[in-house]
Coordinates of C-alpha atoms in Angstrom, one line a residue:
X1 CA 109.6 49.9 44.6
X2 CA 108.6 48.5 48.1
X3 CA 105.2 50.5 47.4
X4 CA 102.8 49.8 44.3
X5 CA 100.2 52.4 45.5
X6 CA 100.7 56.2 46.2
X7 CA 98.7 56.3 49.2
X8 CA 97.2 60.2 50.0
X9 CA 95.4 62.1 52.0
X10 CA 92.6 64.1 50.3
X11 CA 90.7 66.7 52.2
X12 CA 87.2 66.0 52.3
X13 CA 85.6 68.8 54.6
X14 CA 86.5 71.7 56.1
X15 CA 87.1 70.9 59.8
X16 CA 85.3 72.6 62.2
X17 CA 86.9 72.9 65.5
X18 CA 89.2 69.9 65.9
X19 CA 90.7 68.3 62.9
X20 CA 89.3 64.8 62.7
X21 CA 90.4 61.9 60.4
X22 CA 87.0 61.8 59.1
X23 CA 87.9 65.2 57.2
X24 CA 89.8 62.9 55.0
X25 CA 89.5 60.2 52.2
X26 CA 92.9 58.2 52.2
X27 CA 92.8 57.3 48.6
X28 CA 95.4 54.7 46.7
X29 CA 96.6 55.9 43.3
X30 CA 99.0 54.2 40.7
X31 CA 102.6 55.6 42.0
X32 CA 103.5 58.6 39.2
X33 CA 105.3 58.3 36.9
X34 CA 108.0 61.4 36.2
X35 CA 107.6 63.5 32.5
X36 CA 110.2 65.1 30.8
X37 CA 112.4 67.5 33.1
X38 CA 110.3 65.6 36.3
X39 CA 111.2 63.2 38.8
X40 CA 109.3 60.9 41.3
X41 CA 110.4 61.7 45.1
X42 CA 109.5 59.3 47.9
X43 CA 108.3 61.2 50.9
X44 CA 110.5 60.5 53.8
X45 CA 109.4 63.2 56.5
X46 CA 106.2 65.1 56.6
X47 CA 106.4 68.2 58.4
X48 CA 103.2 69.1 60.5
X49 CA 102.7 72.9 61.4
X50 CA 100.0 75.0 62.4
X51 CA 99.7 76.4 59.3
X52 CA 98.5 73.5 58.2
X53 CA 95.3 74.3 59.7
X54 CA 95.0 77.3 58.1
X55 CA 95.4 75.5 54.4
X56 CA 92.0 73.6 55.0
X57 CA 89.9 76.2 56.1
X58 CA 88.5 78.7 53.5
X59 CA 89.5 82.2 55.3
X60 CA 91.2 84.4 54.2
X61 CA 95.1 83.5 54.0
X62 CA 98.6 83.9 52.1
X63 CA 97.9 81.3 50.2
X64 CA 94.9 79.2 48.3
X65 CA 93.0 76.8 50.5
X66 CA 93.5 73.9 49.8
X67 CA 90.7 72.6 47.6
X68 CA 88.1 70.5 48.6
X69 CA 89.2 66.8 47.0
X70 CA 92.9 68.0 46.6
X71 CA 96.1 66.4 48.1
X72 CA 96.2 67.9 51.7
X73 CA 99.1 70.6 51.2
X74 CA 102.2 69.8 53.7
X75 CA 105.9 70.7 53.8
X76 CA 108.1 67.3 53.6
X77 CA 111.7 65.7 52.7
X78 CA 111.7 63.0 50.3
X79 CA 114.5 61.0 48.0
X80 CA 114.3 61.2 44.2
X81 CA 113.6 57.3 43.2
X82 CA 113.8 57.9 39.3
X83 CA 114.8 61.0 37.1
X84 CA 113.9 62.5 34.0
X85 CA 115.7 65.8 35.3
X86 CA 119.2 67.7 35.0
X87 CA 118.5 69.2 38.0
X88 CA 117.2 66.5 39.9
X89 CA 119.9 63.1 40.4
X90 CA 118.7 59.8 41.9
X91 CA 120.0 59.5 45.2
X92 CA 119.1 63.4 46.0
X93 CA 117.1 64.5 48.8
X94 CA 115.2 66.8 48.2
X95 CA 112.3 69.5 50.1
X96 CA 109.1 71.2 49.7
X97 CA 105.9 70.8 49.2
X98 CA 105.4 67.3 49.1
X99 CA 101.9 66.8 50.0
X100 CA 100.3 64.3 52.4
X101 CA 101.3 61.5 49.9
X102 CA 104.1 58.8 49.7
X103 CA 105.3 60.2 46.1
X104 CA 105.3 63.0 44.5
X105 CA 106.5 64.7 41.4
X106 CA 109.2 67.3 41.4
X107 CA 109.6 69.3 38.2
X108 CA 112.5 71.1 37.1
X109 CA 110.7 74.2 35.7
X110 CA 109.1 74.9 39.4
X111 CA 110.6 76.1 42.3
X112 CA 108.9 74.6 45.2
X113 CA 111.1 71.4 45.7
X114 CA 114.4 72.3 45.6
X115 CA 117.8 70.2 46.4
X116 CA 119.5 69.4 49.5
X117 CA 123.6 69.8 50.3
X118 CA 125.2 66.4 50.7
X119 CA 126.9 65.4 53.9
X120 CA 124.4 67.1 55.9
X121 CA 125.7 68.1 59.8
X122 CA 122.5 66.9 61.0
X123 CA 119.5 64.3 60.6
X124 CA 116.8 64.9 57.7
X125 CA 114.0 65.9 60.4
X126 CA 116.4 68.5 61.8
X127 CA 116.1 70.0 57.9
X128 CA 112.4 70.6 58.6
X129 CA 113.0 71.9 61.5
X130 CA 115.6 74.0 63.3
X131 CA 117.9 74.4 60.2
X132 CA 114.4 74.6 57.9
X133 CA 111.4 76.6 57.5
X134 CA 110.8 76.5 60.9
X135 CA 114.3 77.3 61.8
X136 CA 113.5 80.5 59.3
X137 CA 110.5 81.7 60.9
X138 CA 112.2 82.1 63.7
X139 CA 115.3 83.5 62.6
X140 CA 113.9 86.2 60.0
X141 CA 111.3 86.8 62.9
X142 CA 113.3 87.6 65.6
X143 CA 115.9 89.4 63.6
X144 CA 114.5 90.9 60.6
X145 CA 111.3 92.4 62.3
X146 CA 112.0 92.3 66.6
X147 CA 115.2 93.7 66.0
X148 CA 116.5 92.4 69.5
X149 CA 119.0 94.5 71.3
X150 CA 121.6 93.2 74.1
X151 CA 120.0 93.4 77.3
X152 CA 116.6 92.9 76.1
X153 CA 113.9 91.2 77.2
X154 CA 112.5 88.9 74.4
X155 CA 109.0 86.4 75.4
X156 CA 108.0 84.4 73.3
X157 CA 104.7 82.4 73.5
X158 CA 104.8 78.4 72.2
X159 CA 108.0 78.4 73.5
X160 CA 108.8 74.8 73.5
X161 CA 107.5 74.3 70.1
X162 CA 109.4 74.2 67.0
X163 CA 109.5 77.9 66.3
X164 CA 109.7 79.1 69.7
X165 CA 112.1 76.7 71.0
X166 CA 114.5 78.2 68.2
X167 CA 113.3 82.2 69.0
X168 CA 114.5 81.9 72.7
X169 CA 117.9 80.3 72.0
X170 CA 118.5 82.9 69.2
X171 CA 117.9 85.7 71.7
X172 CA 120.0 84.4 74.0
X173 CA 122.9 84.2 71.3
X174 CA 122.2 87.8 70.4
X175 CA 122.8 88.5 74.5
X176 CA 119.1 89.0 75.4
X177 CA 116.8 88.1 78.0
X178 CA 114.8 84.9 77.1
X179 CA 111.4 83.6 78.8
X180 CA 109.2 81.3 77.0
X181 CA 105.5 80.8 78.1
X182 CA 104.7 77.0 77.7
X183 CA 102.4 74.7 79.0
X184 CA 103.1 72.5 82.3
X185 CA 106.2 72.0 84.2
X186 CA 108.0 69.6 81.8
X187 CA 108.2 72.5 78.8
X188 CA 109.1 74.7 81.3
X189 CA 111.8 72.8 82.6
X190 CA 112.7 71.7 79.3
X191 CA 113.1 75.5 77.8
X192 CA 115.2 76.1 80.8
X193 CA 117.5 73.4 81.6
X194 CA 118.2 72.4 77.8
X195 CA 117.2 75.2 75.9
X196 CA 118.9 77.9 78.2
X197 CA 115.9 80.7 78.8
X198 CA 116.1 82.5 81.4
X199 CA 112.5 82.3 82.7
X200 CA 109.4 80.3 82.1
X201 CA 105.8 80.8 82.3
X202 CA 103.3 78.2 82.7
X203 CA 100.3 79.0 81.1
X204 CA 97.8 76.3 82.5
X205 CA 99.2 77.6 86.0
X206 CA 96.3 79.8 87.6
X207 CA 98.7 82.5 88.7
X208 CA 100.3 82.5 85.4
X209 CA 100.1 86.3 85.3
X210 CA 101.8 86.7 88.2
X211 CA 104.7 84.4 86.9
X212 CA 105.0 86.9 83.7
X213 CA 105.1 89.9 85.7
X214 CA 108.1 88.3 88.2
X215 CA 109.9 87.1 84.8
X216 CA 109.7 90.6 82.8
X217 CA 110.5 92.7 86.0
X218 CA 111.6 95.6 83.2
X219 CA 108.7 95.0 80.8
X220 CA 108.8 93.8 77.5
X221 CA 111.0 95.1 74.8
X222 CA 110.2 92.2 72.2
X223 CA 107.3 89.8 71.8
X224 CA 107.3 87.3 69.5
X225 CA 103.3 86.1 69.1
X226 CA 102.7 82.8 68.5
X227 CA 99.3 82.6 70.1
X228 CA 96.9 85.2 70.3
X229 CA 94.0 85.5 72.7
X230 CA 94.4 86.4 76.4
X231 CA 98.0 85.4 76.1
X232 CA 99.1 87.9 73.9
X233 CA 96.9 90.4 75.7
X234 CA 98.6 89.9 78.9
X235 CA 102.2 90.5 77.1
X236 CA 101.6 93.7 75.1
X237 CA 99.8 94.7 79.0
X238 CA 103.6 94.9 79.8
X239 CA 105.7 95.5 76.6
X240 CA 108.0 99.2 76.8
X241 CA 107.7 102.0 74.8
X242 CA 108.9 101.5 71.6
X243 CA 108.8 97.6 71.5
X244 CA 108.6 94.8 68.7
X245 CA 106.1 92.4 68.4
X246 CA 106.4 89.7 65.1
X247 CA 102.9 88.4 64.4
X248 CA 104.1 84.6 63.6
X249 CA 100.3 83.1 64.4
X250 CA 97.3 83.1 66.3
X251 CA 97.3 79.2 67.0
X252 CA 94.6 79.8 70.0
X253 CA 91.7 80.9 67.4
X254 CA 92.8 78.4 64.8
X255 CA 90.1 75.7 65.8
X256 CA 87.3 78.2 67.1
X257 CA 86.1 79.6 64.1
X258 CA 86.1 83.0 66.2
X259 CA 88.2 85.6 64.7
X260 CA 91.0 86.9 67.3
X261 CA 90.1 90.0 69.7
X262 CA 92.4 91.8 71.8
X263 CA 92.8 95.1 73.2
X264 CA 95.2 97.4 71.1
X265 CA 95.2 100.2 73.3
X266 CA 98.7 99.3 74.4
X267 CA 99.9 99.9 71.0
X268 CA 98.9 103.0 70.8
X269 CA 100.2 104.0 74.3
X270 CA 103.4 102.4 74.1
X271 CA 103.9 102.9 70.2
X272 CA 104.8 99.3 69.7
X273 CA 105.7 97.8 66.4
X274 CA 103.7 94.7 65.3
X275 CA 104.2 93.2 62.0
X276 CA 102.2 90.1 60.6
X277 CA 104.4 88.0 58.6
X278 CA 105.3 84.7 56.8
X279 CA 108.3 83.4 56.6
X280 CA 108.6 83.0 52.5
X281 CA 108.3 86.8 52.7
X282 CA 112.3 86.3 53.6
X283 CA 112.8 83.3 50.7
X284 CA 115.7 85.9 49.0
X285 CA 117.6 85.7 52.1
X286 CA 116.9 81.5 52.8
X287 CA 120.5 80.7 51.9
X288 CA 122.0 82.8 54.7
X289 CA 119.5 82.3 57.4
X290 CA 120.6 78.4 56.5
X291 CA 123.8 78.5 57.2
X292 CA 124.2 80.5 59.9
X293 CA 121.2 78.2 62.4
X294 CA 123.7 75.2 60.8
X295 CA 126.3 76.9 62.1
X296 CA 124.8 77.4 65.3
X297 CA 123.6 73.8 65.6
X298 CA 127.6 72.8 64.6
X299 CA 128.8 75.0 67.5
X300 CA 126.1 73.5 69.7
X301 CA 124.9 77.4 70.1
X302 CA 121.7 76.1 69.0
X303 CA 119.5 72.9 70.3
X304 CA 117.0 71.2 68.5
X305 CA 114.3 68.4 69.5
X306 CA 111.8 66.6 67.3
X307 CA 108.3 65.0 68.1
X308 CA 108.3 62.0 65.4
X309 CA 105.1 60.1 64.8
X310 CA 105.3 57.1 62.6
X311 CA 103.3 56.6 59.4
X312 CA 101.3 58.9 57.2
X313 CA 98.4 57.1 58.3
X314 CA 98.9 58.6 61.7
X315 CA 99.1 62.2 60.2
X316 CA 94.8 63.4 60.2
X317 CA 95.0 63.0 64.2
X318 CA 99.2 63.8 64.4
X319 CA 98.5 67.1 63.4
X320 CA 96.2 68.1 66.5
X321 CA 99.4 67.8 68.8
X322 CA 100.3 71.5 67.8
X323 CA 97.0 72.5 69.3
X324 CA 97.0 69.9 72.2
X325 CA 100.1 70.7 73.6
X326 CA 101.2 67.4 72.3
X327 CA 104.8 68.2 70.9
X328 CA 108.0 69.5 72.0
X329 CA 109.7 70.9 69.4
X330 CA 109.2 70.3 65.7
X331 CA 106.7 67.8 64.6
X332 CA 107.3 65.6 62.4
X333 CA 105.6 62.7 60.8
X334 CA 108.4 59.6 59.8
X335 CA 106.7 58.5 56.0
X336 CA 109.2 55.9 54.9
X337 CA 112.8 54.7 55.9
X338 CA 115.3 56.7 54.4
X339 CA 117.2 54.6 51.9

């Protein structure tokens, strides 16, 4: 193996506000070494998501926090590099969670790694995101709980990030209305001239208000909520009677320690539907969403972009680019070469 070492990222405080390197021990440990019905998996990619935040803090969440002294929990793609497994081949890539690590062990009686089809139509990163979990969130969002219509008008806030990039191309297929808020000129450009929205709002504009109220001139009928704060205030200010609104996150709060406010009178007014939800509430249904964004992506229906940041070393300060404004598209950190 190329590596001796398993190098990993163990969290060592809580962050509080920005996530800082210093919230880590990088530790080196022996490389595994696979059990019956196991096999060792080099990480390739490491997907970084705002959920990710979420995992280190101790509120209250969908799923443990991740413990203090414990791998830091992340999404990746790896190879299998030895097998004691039936299920698992040498050669096989394979996702899950991998943990902020080089290797990790992938057992046969769990379900969280699981196998990837061979000849894939697109790159490994693409796997983590448009045609991945990301790729889901979106898709099971929009669909399953916005319930766009033709002739809608679908926002979506984050837009040229790796869910909402995905969100406004998927209302467009289903004959909608698209505009994505995003910050600065070249996201907004970007979610327009590649992406195919309709409209864009610039958030870090000043008249940014105004710019929502010329791009919804027939109010909202879905909003998919990325953000939170004043943001999604301003939306739901302008969303129809009877309108959707998937709760996908709140990244504004994530790194204030403030839990989010917002005026819910509109909801009330305007009877909207807003449901909370994570994308493994959809896992029965991961097989279809997965072919049908592949087939989109085939059919070149759906675009994808990735934000790749070299080394795992790199991931502790990587991972504030999703609050930064740092990315477009999915973020993903590059572990190892792929073999």
């Amino acid at each position: 193996m190329k590596n001796d070492v398993n190098r990993q990222f163990r969290l060592k405080s809580r962050p509080t506000g920005r996530i800082e390197t210093a919230n880590f021990d990088l530790v080196k440990e022996p490389i595994p070494a696979p059990g019956p019905g196991q096999a060792l998996v080099r990480v390739l990619y490491l997907s970084l998501d705002p959920t990710n935040r979420i995992w280190m803090s101790d509120m209250d969440q969908y799923m443990p926090p991740v413990e203090i002294g414990a791998v830091m929990r992340g999404g990746g793609i790896g190879v299998v590099v030895k097998s004691n497994s039936a299920r698992y081949k040498e050669g096989d890539h394979v996702s899950g969670l991998t943990g902020w690590q080089d290797y990790c062990i992938a057992d046969e009686g769990a379900s969280a790694m699981g196998v990837l089809p061979k000849g894939l139509p697109v790159g490994l990163p693409t796997m983590l995101g448009a045609c991945g979990m990301t790729g889901l969130t979106a898709y099971f969002g929009l669909l399953e709980l916005g319930e766009p219509q033709p002739g809608n008008t679908v926002v979506v806030s984050a837009a040229a990030g790796a869910v909402g990039s995905v969100v406004g191309q998927i209302a467009k297929i289903k004959g909608c209305r698209a505009v994505g808020i995003a910050g600065g000129p070249d996201k907004c450009r970007h979610i327009i001239e590649d992406l195919g929205f309709d409209a864009a709002v610039d958030y870090k504009r000043k008249d940014w208000r105004e710019q929502l109220a010329a791009a919804t001139p027939d109010g909202i009928d879905v909003n998919f909520e990325n953000v939170g704060g004043e943001i999604m205030e301003a939306v739901m200010a302008r969303m129809n009677l009877f309108s959707r609104m998937p709760l996908c996150g709140m990244i504004s709060g994530y790194n204030t320690g403030e839990p989010m406010r917002a005026d819910f009178s509109p909801i009330l007014m305007r009877r909207i539907t807003i449901r909370g939800f994570i994308v493994i509430d959809f896992m029965a249904k991961f097989a279809e969403g997965t072919m049908q964004l592949a087939q989109w992506v085939a059919e070149g229906k759906l675009k994808h972009r990735e934000t790749i940041v070299d080394g795992l070393e790199e991931a502790p300060t990587a991972v504030n680019k999703l609050f930064d404004g740092g990315n477009i598209g999915k973020l993903v950190v590059k572990v190892a070469d792929a073999p």
